[in-house]
Short mmCIF file of C-alpha atoms in Angstrom, two decimals:
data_model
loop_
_atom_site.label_atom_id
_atom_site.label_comp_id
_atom_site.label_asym_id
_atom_site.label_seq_id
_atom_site.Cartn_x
_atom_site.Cartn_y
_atom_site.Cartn_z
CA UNK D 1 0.00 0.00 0.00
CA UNK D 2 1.31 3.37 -0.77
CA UNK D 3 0.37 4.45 2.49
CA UNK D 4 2.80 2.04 4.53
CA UNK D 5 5.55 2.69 1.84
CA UNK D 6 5.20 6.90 2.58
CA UNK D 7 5.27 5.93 6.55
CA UNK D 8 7.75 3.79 6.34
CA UNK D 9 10.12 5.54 3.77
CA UNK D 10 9.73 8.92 6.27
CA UNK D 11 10.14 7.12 8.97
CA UNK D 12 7.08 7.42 10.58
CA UNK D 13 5.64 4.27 10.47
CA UNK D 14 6.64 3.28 13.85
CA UNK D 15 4.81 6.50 15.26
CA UNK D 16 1.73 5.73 13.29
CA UNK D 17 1.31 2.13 14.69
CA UNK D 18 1.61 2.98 18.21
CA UNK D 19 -0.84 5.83 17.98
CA UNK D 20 -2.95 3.46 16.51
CA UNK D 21 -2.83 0.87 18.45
CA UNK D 22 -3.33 3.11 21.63
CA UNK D 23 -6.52 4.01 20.23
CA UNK D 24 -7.38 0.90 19.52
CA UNK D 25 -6.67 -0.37 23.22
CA UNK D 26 -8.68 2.43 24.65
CA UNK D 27 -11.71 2.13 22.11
CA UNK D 28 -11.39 -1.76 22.71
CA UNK D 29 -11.47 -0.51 27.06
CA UNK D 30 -14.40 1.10 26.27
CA UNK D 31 -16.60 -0.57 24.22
CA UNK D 32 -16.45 -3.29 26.22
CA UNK D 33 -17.69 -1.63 29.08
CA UNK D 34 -20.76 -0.42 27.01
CA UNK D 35 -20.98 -4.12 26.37
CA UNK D 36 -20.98 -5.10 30.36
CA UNK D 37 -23.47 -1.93 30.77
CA UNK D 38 -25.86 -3.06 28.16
CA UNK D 39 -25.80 -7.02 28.65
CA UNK D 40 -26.11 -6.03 32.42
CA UNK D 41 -22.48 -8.04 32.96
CA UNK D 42 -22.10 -6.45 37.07
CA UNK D 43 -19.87 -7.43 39.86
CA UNK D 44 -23.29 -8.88 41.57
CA UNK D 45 -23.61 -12.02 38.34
CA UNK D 46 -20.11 -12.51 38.73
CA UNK D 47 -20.33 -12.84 42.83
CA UNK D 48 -23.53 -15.07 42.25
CA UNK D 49 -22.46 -17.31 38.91
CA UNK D 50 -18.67 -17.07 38.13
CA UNK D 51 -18.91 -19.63 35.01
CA UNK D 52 -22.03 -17.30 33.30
CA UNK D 53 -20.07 -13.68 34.17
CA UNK D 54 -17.19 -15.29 32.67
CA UNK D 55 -19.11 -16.45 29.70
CA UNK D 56 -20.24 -13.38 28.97
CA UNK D 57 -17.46 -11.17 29.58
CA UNK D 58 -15.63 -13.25 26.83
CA UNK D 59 -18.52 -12.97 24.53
CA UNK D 60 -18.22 -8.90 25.21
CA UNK D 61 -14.77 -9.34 24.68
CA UNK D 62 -14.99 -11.29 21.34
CA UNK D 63 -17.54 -8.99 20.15
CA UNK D 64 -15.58 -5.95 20.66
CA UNK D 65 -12.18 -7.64 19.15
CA UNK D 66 -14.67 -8.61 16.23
CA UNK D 67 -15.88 -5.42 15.59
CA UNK D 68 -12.64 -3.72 15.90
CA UNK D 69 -11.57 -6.23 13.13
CA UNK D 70 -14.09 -5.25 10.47
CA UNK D 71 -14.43 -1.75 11.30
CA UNK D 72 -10.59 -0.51 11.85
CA UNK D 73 -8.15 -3.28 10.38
CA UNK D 74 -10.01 -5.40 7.47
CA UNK D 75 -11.17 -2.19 5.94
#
């Protein structure tokens, strides 16, 4: 892509990708906490079911991480 050839030939690639993936960490942080908000994933589930807050905390997780995918990286 022309795009990583200009980064990289100015040497600002390395800049680039940790900007971006510092976004990405904290829009990753906070989307899934919208998740846990809106699925109603509390402290309370995970003090009365372990296995099911687990459970869905990954599914948050793998939501987020899939959306992230399409949306950012597979564009």
């Amino acid at each position: 892509s022309i795009i990583y050839t200009n980064l990289l030939v100015s040497g600002e690639l390395n800049d680039y990708l940790e900007k971006f993936d510092n976004e990405m960490n904290e829009l990753y942080d906070r989307l899934v906490e919208q998740y846990k908000v809106k699925w109603n994933v509390i402290e309370e589930l995970k003090e009365k079911d372990q296995m099911r807050w687990i459970q869905e905390m990954n599914n948050s997780e793998q939501c987020v991480v899939e959306f992230l995918k399409s949306e950012y990286i597979y564009q």
